[in-house]
Every structure is written in C-alpha cells, then in structure tokens.
Coordinates of C-alpha atoms and ligand atoms in Angstrom, one line a residue:
X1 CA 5.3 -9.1 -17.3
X2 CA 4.5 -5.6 -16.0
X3 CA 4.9 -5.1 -12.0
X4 CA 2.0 -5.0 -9.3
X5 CA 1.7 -2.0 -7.3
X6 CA 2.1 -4.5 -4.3
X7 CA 5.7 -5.6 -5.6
X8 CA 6.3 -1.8 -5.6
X9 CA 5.2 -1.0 -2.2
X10 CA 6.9 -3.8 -0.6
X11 CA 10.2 -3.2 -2.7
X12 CA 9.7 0.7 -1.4
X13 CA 9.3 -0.3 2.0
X14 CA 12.1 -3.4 2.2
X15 CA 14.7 -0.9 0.7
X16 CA 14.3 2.4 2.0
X17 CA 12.3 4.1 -0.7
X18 CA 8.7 5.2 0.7
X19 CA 7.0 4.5 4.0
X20 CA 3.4 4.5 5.4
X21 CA 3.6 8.0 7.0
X22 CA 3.4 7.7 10.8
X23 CA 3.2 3.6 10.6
X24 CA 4.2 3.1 14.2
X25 CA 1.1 5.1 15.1
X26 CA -1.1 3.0 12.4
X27 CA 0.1 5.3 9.6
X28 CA -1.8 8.6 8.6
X29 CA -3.9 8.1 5.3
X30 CA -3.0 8.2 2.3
X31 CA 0.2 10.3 3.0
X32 CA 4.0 8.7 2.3
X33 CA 7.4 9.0 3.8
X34 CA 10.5 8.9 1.6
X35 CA 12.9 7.2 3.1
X36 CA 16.7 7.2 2.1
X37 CA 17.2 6.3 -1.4
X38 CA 13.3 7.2 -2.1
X39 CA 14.8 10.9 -1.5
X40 CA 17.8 11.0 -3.6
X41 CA 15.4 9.4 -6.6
X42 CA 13.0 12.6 -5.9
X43 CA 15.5 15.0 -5.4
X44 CA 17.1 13.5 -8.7
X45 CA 13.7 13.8 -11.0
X46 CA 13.5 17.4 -9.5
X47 CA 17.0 18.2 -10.2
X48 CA 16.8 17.0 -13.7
X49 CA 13.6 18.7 -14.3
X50 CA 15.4 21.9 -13.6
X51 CA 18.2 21.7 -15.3
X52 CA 16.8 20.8 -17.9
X53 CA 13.6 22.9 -18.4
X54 CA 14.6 25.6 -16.3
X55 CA 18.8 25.9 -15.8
X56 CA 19.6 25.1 -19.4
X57 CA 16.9 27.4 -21.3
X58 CA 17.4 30.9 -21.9
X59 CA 13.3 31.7 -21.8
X60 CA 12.8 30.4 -18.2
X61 CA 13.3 31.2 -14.9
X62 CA 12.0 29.7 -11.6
X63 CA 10.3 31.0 -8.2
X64 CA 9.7 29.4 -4.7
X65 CA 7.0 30.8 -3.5
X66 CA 5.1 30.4 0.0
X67 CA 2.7 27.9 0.1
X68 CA -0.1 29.9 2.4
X69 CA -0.9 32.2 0.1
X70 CA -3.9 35.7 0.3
X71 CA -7.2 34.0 0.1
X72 CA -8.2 36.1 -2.5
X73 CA -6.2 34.7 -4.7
X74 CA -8.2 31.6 -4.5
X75 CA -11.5 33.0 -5.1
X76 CA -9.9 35.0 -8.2
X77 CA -8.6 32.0 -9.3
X78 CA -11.9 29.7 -9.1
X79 CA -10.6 27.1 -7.1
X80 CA -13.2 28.7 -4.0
X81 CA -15.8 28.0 -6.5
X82 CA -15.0 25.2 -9.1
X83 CA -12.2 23.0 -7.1
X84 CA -14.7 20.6 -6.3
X85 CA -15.3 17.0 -6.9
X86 CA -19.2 15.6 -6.6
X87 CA -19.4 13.2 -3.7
X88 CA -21.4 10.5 -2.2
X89 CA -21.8 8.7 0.8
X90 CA -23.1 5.7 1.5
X91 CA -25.6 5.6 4.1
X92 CA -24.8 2.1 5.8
X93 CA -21.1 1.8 6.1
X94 CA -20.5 5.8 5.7
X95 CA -18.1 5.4 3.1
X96 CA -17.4 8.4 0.8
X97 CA -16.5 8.0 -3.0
X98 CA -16.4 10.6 -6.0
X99 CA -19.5 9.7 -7.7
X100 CA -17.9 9.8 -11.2
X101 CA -15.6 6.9 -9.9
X102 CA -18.2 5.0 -7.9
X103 CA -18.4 2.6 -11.2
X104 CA -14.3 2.3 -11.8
X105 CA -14.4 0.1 -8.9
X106 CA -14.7 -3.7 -8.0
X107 CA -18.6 -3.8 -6.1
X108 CA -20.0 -5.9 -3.7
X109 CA -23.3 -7.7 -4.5
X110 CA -25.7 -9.9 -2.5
X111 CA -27.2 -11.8 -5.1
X112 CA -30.7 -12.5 -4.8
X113 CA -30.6 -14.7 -7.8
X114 CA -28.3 -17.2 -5.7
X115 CA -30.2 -16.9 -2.1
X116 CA -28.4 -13.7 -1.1
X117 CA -24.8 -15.2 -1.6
X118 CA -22.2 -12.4 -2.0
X119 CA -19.8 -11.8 -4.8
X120 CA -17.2 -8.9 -5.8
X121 CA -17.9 -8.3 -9.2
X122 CA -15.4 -7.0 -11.6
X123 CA -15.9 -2.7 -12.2
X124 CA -18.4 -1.7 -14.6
X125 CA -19.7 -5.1 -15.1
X126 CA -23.3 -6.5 -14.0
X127 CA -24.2 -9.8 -12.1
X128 CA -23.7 -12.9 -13.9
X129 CA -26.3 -14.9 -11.8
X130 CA -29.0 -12.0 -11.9
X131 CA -28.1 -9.7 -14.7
X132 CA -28.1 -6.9 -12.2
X133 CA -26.2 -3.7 -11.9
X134 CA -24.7 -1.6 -9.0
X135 CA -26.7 0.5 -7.7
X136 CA -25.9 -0.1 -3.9
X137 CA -22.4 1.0 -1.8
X138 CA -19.6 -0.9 -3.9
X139 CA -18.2 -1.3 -0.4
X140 CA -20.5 -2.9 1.8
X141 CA -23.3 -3.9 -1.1
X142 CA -26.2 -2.6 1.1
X143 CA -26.2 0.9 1.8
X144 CA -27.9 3.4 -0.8
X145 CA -25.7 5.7 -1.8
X146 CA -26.9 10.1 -1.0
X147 CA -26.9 12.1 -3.9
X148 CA -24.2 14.0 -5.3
X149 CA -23.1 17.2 -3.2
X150 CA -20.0 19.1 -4.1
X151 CA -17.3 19.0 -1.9
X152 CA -14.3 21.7 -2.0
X153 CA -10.7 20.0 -2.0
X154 CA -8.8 22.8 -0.4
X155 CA -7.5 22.2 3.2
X156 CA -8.7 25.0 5.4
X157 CA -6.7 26.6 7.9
X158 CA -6.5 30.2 10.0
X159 CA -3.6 32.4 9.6
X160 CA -2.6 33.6 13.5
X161 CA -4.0 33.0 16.9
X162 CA -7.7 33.7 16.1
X163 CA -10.1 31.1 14.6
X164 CA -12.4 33.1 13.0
X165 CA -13.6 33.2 9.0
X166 CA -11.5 36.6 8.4
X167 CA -8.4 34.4 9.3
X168 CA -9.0 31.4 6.6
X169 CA -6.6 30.4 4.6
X170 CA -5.7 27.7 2.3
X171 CA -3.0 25.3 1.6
X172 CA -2.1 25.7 -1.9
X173 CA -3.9 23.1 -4.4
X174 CA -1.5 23.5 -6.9
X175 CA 2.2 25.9 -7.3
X176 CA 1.0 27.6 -10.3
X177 CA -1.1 30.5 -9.0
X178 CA 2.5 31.8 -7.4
X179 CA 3.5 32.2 -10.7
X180 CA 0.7 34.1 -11.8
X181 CA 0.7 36.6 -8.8
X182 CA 4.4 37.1 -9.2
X183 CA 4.0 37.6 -13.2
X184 CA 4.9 41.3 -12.7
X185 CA 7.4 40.7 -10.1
X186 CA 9.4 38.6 -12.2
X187 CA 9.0 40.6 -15.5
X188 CA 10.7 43.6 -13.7
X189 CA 13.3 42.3 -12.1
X190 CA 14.3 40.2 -15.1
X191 CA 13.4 42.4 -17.9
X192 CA 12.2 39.6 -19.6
X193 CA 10.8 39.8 -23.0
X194 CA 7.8 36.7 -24.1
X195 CA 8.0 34.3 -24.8
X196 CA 9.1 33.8 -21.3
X197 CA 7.9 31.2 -18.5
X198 CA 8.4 30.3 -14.5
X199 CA 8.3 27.2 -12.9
X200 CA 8.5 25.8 -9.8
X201 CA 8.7 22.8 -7.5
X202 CA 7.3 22.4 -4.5
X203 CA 4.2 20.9 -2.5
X204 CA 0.4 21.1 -3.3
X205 CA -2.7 19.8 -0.8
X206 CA -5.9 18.3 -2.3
X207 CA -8.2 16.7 0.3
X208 CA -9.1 14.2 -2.4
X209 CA -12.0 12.3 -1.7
X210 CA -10.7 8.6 -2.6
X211 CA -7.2 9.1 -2.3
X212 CA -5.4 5.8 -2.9
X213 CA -2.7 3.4 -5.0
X214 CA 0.0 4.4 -3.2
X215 CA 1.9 7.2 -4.2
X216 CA -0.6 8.1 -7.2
X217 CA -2.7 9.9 -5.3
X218 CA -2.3 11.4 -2.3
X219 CA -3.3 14.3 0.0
X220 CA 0.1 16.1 0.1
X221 CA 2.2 15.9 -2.9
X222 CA 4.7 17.9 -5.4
X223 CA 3.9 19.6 -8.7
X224 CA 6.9 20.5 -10.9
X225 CA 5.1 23.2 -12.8
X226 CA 5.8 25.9 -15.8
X227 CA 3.6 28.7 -16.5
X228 CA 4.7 29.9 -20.3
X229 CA 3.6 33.3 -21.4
X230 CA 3.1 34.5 -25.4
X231 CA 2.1 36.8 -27.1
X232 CA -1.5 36.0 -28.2
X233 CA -1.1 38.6 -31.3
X234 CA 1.9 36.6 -32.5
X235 CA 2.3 33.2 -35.1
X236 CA 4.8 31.3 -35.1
X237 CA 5.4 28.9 -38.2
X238 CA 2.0 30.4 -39.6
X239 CA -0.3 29.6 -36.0
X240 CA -1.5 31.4 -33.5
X241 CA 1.6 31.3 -30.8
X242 CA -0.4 30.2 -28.1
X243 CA -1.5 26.6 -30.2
X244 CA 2.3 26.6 -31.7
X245 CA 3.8 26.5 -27.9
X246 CA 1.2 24.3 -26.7
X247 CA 2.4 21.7 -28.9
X248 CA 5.7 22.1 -28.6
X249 CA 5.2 21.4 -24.4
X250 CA 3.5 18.3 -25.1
X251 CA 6.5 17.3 -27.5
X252 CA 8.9 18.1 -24.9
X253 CA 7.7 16.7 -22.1
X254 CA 7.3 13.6 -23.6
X255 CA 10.7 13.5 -25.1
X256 CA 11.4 14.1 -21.3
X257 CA 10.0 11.1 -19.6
X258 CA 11.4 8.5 -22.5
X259 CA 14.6 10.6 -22.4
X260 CA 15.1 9.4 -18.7
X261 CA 13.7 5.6 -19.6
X262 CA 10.0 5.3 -19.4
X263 CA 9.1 2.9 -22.5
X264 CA 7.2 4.6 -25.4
X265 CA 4.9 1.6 -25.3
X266 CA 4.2 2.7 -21.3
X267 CA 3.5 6.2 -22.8
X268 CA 0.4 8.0 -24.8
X269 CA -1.6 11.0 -24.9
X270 CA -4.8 12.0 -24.6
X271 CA -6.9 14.9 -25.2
X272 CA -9.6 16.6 -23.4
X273 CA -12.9 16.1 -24.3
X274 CA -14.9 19.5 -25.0
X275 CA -16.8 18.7 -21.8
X276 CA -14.4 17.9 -19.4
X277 CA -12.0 21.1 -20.0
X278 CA -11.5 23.0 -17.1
X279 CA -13.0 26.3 -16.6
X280 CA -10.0 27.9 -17.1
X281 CA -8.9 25.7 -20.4
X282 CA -8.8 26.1 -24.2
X283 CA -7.1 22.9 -24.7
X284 CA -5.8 20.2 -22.3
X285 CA -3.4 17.4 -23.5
X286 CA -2.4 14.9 -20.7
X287 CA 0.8 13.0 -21.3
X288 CA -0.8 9.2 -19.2
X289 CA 1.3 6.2 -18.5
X290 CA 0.6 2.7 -18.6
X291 CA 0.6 2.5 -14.6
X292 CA 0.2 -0.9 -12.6
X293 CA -3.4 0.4 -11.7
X294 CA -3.8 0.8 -15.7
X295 CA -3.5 4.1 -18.1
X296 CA -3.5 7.4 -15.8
X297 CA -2.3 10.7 -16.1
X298 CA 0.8 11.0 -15.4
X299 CA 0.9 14.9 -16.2
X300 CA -1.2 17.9 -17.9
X301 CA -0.3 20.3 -20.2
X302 CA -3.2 23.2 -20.8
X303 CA -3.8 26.2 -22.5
X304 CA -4.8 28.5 -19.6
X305 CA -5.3 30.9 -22.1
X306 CA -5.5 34.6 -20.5
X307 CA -7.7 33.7 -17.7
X308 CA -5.3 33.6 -14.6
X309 CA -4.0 37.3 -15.1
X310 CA -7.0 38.5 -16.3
X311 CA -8.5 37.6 -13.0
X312 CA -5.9 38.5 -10.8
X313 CA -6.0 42.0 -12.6
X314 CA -9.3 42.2 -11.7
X315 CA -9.2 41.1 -8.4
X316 CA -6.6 42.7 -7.1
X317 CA -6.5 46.1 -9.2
X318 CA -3.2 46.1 -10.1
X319 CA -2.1 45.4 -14.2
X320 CA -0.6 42.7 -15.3
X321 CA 0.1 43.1 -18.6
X322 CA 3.0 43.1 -21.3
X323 CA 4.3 45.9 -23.2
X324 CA 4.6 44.8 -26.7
X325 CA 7.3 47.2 -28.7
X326 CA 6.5 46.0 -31.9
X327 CA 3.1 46.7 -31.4
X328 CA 3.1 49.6 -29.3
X329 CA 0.5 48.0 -27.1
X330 CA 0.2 46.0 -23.8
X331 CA -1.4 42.6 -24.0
X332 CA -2.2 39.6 -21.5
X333 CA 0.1 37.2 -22.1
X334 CA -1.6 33.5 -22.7
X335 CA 0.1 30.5 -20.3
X336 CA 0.8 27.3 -21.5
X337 CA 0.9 25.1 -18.5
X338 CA 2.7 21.7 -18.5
X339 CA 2.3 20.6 -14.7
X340 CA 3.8 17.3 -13.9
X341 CA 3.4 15.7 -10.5
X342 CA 6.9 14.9 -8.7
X343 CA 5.2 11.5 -7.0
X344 CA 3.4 10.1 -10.3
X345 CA 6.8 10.7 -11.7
X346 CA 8.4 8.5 -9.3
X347 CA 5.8 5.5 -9.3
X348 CA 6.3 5.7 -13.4
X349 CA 10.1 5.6 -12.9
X350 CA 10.2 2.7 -10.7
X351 CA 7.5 0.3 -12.2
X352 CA 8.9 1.0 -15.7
X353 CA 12.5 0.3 -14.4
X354 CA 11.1 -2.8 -11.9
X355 CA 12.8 -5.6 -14.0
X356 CA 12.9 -10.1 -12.6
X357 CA 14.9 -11.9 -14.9
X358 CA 16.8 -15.5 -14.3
X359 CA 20.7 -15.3 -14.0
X360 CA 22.0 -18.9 -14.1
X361 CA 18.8 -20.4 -12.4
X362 CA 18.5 -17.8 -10.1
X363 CA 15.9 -14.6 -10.3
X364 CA 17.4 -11.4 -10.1
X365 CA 15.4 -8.3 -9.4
X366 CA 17.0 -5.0 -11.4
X367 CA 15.9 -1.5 -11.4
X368 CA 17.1 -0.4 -14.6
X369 CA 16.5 3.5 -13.7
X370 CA 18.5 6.0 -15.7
X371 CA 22.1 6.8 -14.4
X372 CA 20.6 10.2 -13.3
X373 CA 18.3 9.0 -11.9
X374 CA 19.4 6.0 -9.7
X375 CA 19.7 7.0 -6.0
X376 CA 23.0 5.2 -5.4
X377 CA 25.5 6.2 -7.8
X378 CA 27.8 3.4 -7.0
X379 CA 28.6 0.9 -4.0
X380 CA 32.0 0.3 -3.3
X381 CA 32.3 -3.8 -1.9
X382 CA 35.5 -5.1 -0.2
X383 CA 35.7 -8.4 -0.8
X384 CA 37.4 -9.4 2.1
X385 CA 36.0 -7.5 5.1
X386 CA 38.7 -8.7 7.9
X387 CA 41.8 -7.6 5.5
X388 CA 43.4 -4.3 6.7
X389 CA 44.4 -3.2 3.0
X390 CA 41.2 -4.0 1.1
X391 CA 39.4 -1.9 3.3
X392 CA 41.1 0.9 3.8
X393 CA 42.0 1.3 0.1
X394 CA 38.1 0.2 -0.4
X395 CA 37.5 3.5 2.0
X396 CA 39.1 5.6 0.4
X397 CA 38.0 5.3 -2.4
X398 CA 34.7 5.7 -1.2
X399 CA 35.5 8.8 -0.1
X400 CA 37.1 10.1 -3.4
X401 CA 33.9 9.2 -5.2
X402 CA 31.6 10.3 -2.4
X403 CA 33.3 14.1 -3.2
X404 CA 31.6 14.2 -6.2
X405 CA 28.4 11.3 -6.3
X406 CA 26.4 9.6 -3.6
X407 CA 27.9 6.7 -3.1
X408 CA 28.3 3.6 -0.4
X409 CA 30.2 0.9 1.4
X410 CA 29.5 -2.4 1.6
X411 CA 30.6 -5.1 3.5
X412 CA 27.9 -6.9 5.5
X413 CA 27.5 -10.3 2.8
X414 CA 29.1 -12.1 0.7
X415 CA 29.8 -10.6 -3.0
X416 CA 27.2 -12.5 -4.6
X417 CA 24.5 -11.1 -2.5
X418 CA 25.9 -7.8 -2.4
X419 CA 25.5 -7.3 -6.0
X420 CA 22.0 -8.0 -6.2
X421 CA 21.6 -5.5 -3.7
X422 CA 22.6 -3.1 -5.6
X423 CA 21.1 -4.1 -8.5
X424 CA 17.6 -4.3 -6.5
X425 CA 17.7 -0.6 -5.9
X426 CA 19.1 0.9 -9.4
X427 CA 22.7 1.5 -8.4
X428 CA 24.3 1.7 -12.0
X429 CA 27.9 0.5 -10.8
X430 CA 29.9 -1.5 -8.1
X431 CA 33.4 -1.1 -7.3
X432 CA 35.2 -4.3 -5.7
X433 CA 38.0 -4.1 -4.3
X434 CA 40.2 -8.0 -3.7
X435 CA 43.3 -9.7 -2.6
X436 CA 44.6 -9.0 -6.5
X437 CA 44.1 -4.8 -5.8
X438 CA 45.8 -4.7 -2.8
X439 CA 48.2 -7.9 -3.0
X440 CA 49.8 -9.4 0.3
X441 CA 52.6 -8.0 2.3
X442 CA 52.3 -10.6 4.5
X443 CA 53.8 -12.7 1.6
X444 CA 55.6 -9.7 0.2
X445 CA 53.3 -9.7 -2.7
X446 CA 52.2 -6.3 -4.2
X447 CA 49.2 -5.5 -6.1
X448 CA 48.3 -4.6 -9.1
X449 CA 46.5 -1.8 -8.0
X450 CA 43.6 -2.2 -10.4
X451 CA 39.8 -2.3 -8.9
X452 CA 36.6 -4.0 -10.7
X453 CA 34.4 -2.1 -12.1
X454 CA 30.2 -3.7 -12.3
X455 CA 28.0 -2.9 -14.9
X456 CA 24.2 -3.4 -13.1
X457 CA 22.8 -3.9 -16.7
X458 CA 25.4 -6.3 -18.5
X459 CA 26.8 -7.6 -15.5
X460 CA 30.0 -7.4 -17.0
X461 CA 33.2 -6.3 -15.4
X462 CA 36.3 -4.5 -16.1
X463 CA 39.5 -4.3 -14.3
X464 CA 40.6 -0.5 -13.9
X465 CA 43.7 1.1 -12.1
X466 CA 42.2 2.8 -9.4
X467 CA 44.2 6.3 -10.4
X468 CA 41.7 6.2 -13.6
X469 CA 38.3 5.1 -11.1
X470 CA 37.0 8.5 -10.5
X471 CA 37.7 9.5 -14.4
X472 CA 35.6 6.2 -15.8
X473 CA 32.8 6.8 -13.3
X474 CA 32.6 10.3 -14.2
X475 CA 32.1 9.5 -18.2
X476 CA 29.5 6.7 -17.1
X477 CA 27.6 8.9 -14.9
X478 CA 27.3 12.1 -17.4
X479 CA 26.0 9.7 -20.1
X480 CA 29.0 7.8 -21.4
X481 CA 28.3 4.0 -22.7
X482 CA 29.7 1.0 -20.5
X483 CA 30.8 -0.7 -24.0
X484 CA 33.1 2.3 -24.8
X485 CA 34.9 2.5 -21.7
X486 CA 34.7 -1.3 -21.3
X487 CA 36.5 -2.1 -24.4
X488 CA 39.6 -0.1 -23.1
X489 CA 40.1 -2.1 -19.9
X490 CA 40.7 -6.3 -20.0
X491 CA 37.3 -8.0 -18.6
X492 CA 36.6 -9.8 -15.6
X493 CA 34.7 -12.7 -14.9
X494 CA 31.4 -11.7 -15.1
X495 CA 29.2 -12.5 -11.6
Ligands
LIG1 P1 -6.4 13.8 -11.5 O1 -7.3 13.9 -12.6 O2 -5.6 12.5 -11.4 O3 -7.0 14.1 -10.1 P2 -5.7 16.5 -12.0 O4 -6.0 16.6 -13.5 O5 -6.6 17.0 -11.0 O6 -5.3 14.9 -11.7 P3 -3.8 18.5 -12.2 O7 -4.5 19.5 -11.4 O8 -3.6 18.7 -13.7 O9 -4.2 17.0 -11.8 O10 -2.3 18.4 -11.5 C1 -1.1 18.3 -12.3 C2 -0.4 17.0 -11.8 O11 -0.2 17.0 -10.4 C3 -1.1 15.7 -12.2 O12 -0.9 15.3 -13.5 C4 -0.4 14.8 -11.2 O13 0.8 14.3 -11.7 C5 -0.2 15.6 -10.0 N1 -1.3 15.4 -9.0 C6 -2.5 16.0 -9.0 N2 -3.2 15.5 -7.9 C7 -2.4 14.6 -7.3 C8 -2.6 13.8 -6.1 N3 -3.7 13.9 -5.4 N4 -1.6 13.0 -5.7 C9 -0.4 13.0 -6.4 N5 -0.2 13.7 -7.6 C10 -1.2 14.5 -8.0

C-alpha cells in the first residue's frame, strides 16, 4: 500500500517535520516551515549531495552565490521573456489555473442531463449522465474560463529605497545562472581544466500559478544544482562529449536517489518531447518518482548546450570562454545540468520510507529512511526514569554520542511506546539503559555495565558494554550491517 499525501502531512506536522508557514496567522500559501527533525533530514540530503557530488570528486567545485542578482542577467538569460506559464481565470469564482493543467484536475459539473444536479467528475473524463466535457471553471462549474495570457513567474522586487522600474530586481528562479556568471571567476581562481562543473544549494522563487501538494510545489524552495562544462570539440568513448556526460548525469543521479533508498519500482525516466524542450535545451531527461499525487519529476537533467555563456558574453561584453591547449583555440564550453529540487527530494524520501506493518497485533508505523539520512541518529531511553544511576549513566552517554551524532533522551513513556516513537520518525537505533546496566547498590548489586542496543528495522537487540557503544554506533552509522555487529554481542529479547 503506498502512502497518502494526507498521512504525510499529518505525520510532518504530529512530529516536527514541516509546518503550514505562519499557521497561527491562517498560514501563508503554499509556503512550508521545517520544523526540528524536518531540518536535520534537509540539511542531511544537502550534506550528502555534497559530499558526494561535490566534496568527493576531483572535477567539481561549489559556489554560494547571492540570491538578488543584476537584472540583466535575467533578460540574457530568457527567463524576462520565456519564464512564463499560460494562465486562465475563471470569470465567476476568479480562480486562476495554468491552462495546460486545467484538465489534470477533478471538475465540477451541473448536469443538465440530471435536472442540474452537481457532480465532481474524475480528471480528463466526461459526464456519465450527459456525455459532456469540461469546458466551464473545474472549480466552481459555472464560470467560463478567459483565454490564455502569459504570466511571468519571477517575483519582482526594487533594490534600495526607491520604487521605481530602474530599481527592479528579481528573486532568483533557479541557482544555476550564479554559476554561469561566475564561470570565469571560478576558472581563474581554480585553474581548472574541463571537464569541470559548479554546483550549488540554495533557494529559488517561482510565483507558480497553482502551487500545491504540499511540499511538491511551492513558491520558495531549494535547488541543489550542477552546471558541468565540456569541451564540445571532444569524444569520449567515440561520442560527442557533451551526449557522453549527459548520460552519465542521468546514470548518476539515479544511482543517487536508490543509493539512499528510494525503490527502483518508485523510480523512471523520461524524456523530453521535441516540443516541450526548453529554449535553452538540446536534450532533457527528467529522473520522475512514483509520488502519492502519481509519477512527477522529481529532478532534470539538460543539455544547456552553449546558450547560457553565449548569452552572458553577449550581454555583458566580457568573454567567457575556455582555452583549449590541445587545440590551440578557446571554445564555449557546453553545460550539462542535473538540477534536483531539495523539497521533492524530501517528500520522495519520506513517502518511499513511510512503512505500517502489524507487530504482534499491533500496527507500527516505520520510516525506514537511510542511516544518513534519518534525522535522529539514535535515542538514548532510561528505562527507569526515577533511578539515580540509570539516568545519569543514560546521560552521559547521551552526551558521548551527541559529540559526534544528533542524538536524544527519552524518558517521558513507557519503553514500549518509546520505541515506536522512534521508529515513527526514522531513528535507526535506541540505546536502553536498565536496572541490569547499572545494578543496585542499594542491594550491593553491581552491573554488568552493558547497554541494549535497538535495531528500528529488525527490532532486534543486542546487549553491548557501554565502553564499546560509541565504536558500534559509529560502524552502523557509516554504513556497517546490524547482522555483522549483532552476531558479535549475545541478543536481547526482542520488543
Ligand atoms: P515543474 O515542471 O514541476 O514545474 P520544472 O521543470 O519547472 O518543474 P526545473 O526548472 O527543471 O523544474 O527545476 C529543477 C527542479 O527544481 C525540479 O525538478 C524540482 O525538483 C525543483 N522545483 C522546481 N519548481 C519547484 C517548485 N515550485 N517547488 C518545489 N520544487 C521545485
């Protein structure tokens, strides 16, 4: 059974993930608040992204670049002229919708076959009492709807005190022209020879039209983009460089997402039509995921081919070109893009991890997210919360894990229930600490000084001496498997 996008947003909400921005004032549309754990899970894809596209690779390096940037650049760029989407507005209820999605949606009908009684009918599909189509509002079902105008997706803003046109600016619709304008920036100061690319996180701002499905699309968001120049004169492997690197983004980034956990069934690619290429595009792969809304892009990867520098050449007169030594000639670089939104990310990470299974007759909700991923690394649980010993010893060894991972203490409900807690939001591993650990002086009783260890998947526990705690989290966390380490500690009882 795949997850509703209602079970995420109240899981999101219940446990500190994402909340309606602003809520106690109504909330703001379509813009999000992450909460606690909803950060550490962003900050984790972001992290991981780096390392392991940027940190880890010998041909990359990253920028963070201001998100106001010249104007010009956006009019060299085409979004002033082309980053539009064709809108209509219905002229009852005032409702606005991007006419090539006015059909993708349930609409309202006032039948006349059945005395004007109304129905929602399913998207796409006509009445079944009058054989009729949409033609009306989906909304309201009576308004007719204006024809398409063009509507620019750039928030406007002025730059200084003065409101007047020479003082417009723009908040960036996407990270990647930064990279373009920086292109000689970075060459210089790196001496970097192609192929070479930049990337960068940060946030982009689309006044979308019909924003909507919670975090899939919103007004304010984060890219995690890569702008990667070659040499269009070279082949690699017999192909032009530009088509060999393109396909070896689209490769990689897919081997990214299932890497971190996203199910190859949840995953597919498609390809640009001819006709719906961007301006800018030779070719446009997008890497989609089976979302609870249905199939939708999860992230694109184009051939930008030469336009971006070409144009910000032209426009602002400076070069932006490679030497090539081989050749003895300087060339414009093409860019292969693979731009990857941080949000869509997160919604695909946390319904493909969103798991209800029945443990001895009673449901219990899992996250399965990757170790790297999972906000909560692990939660350490005294199991008696008035005994002197178990907590301090369970203290500190929060605080020796919490040197090196996020971790947290908790006391406030029985074991049972703080386990599936845990397991609710992802933590990986739980760390209980009991009368055997600590032992009881009272009765002149040591302890055996061991702690349990949880596995969230399993549910299986080991009994480790706390000297070796930090050590057996550490090789679970980087990627270690719980049955290795499990099979060198005796077993618990299992909860
Ligand atoms: P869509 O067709 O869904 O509007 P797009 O093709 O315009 O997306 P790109 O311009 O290719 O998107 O942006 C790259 C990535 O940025 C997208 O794949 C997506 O992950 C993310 N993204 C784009 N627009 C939004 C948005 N409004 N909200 C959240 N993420 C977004």
């Amino acid at each position: 059974m795949s997850v509703t996008m209602d079970t995420l947003v109240s899981l999101s909400k219940r446990r500190g993930f994402i909340f309606q921005s602003s809520e106690i004032y109504g909330g703001t549309g379509s813009c999000w608040d992450y909460g606690p754990l909803g950060v550490e899970l962003k900050n984790n894809i972001k992290r991981l992204w780096w390392r392991d596209f940027v940190q880890s690779r010998a041909d990359m390096v990253g920028i963070d670049a201001s998100i106001l940037m010249h104007p010009t650049v956006w009019k060299a760029s085409g979004h002033l002229d082309h980053f539009t989407d064709p809108m209509v507005d219905c002229r009852e209820c005032k409702l606005r919708f991007r006419a090539d999605q006015v059909d993708e949606r349930p609409w309202t009908h006032y039948c006349p076959a059945t005395k004007g009684n109304k129905f929602t009918i399913p998207a796409g599909e006509p009445c079944s009492h009058c054989g009729g189509r949409r033609t009306l509002c989906p909304d309201c079902g009576k308004g007719e709807l204006t024809a398409p105008r063009q509507f620019n997706l750039m928030f406007k803003t002025f730059m200084g005190p003065v409101e007047e046109d020479a003082s417009i600016t723009y908040l960036r619709p996407e990270t990647a022209q930064a990279m373009f304008v920086n292109f000689d920036n970075v060459l210089q100061s790196m001496r970097l020879k192609l192929p070479f690319g930049i990337a960068q996180a940060g946030r982009a701002f689309r006044n979308e039209i019909t924003p909507g499905n919670f975090i899939f699309r919103t007004r304010e968001f984060e890219q995690m983009e890569i702008e990667y120049f070659v040499n269009p004169h070279e082949t690699v492997d017999g192909r032009p460089a530009d088509e060999y690197w393109h396909d070896r983004w689209i490769e990689d980034c897919l081997a990214w997402f299932r890497r971190y956990g996203l199910r190859k069934e949840n995953l597919q690619l498609r390809e640009h039509r001819k006709d719906e290429l961007s301006h800018y595009s030779k070719r446009t792969v997008d890497i989609d995921y089976r979302f609870p809304i249905g199939w939708s892009e999860l992230m694109g990867i184009a051939n930008r081919t030469d336009f971006d520098l070409k144009q910000h050449a032209q426009f602002s007169g400076k070069s932006l070109t490679y030497f090539d030594e081989e050749r003895k000639e300087h060339v414009v670089p093409y860019v292969i893009e693979p731009s990857a939104g941080v949000d869509r990310a997160l919604l695909a990470f946390l319904a493909d991890g969103y798991v209800e299974e029945e443990v001895r007759g009673e449901k219990r909700v899992v996250l399965r997210l990757h170790v790297e991923l999972a906000p909560l690394k692990v939660a350490v649980l005294p199991l008696l919360k008035k005994r002197e010993e178990i907590v301090r010893t369970a203290q500190a060894i929060r605080a020796e894990l919490a040197r090196q991972w996020r971790v947290v203490y908790d006391d406030t409900a029985a074991i049972g229930r703080l386990y599936r807690r845990q397991d609710e939001v992802g933590t990986p591993y739980c760390v209980t600490v009991d009368v055997q650990t600590v032992g009881d002086s009272g009765k002149g009783e040591s302890g055996d000084g061991k702690v349990t260890i949880r596995d969230r998947d399993s549910m299986e526990q080991i009994r480790v001496p706390i000297p070796d705690l930090a050590a057996v989290v550490g090789e679970l966390l980087s990627g270690g498997e719980w049955t290795t380490a499990a099979a060198r500690y005796p077993t618990a009882k299992t909860s």
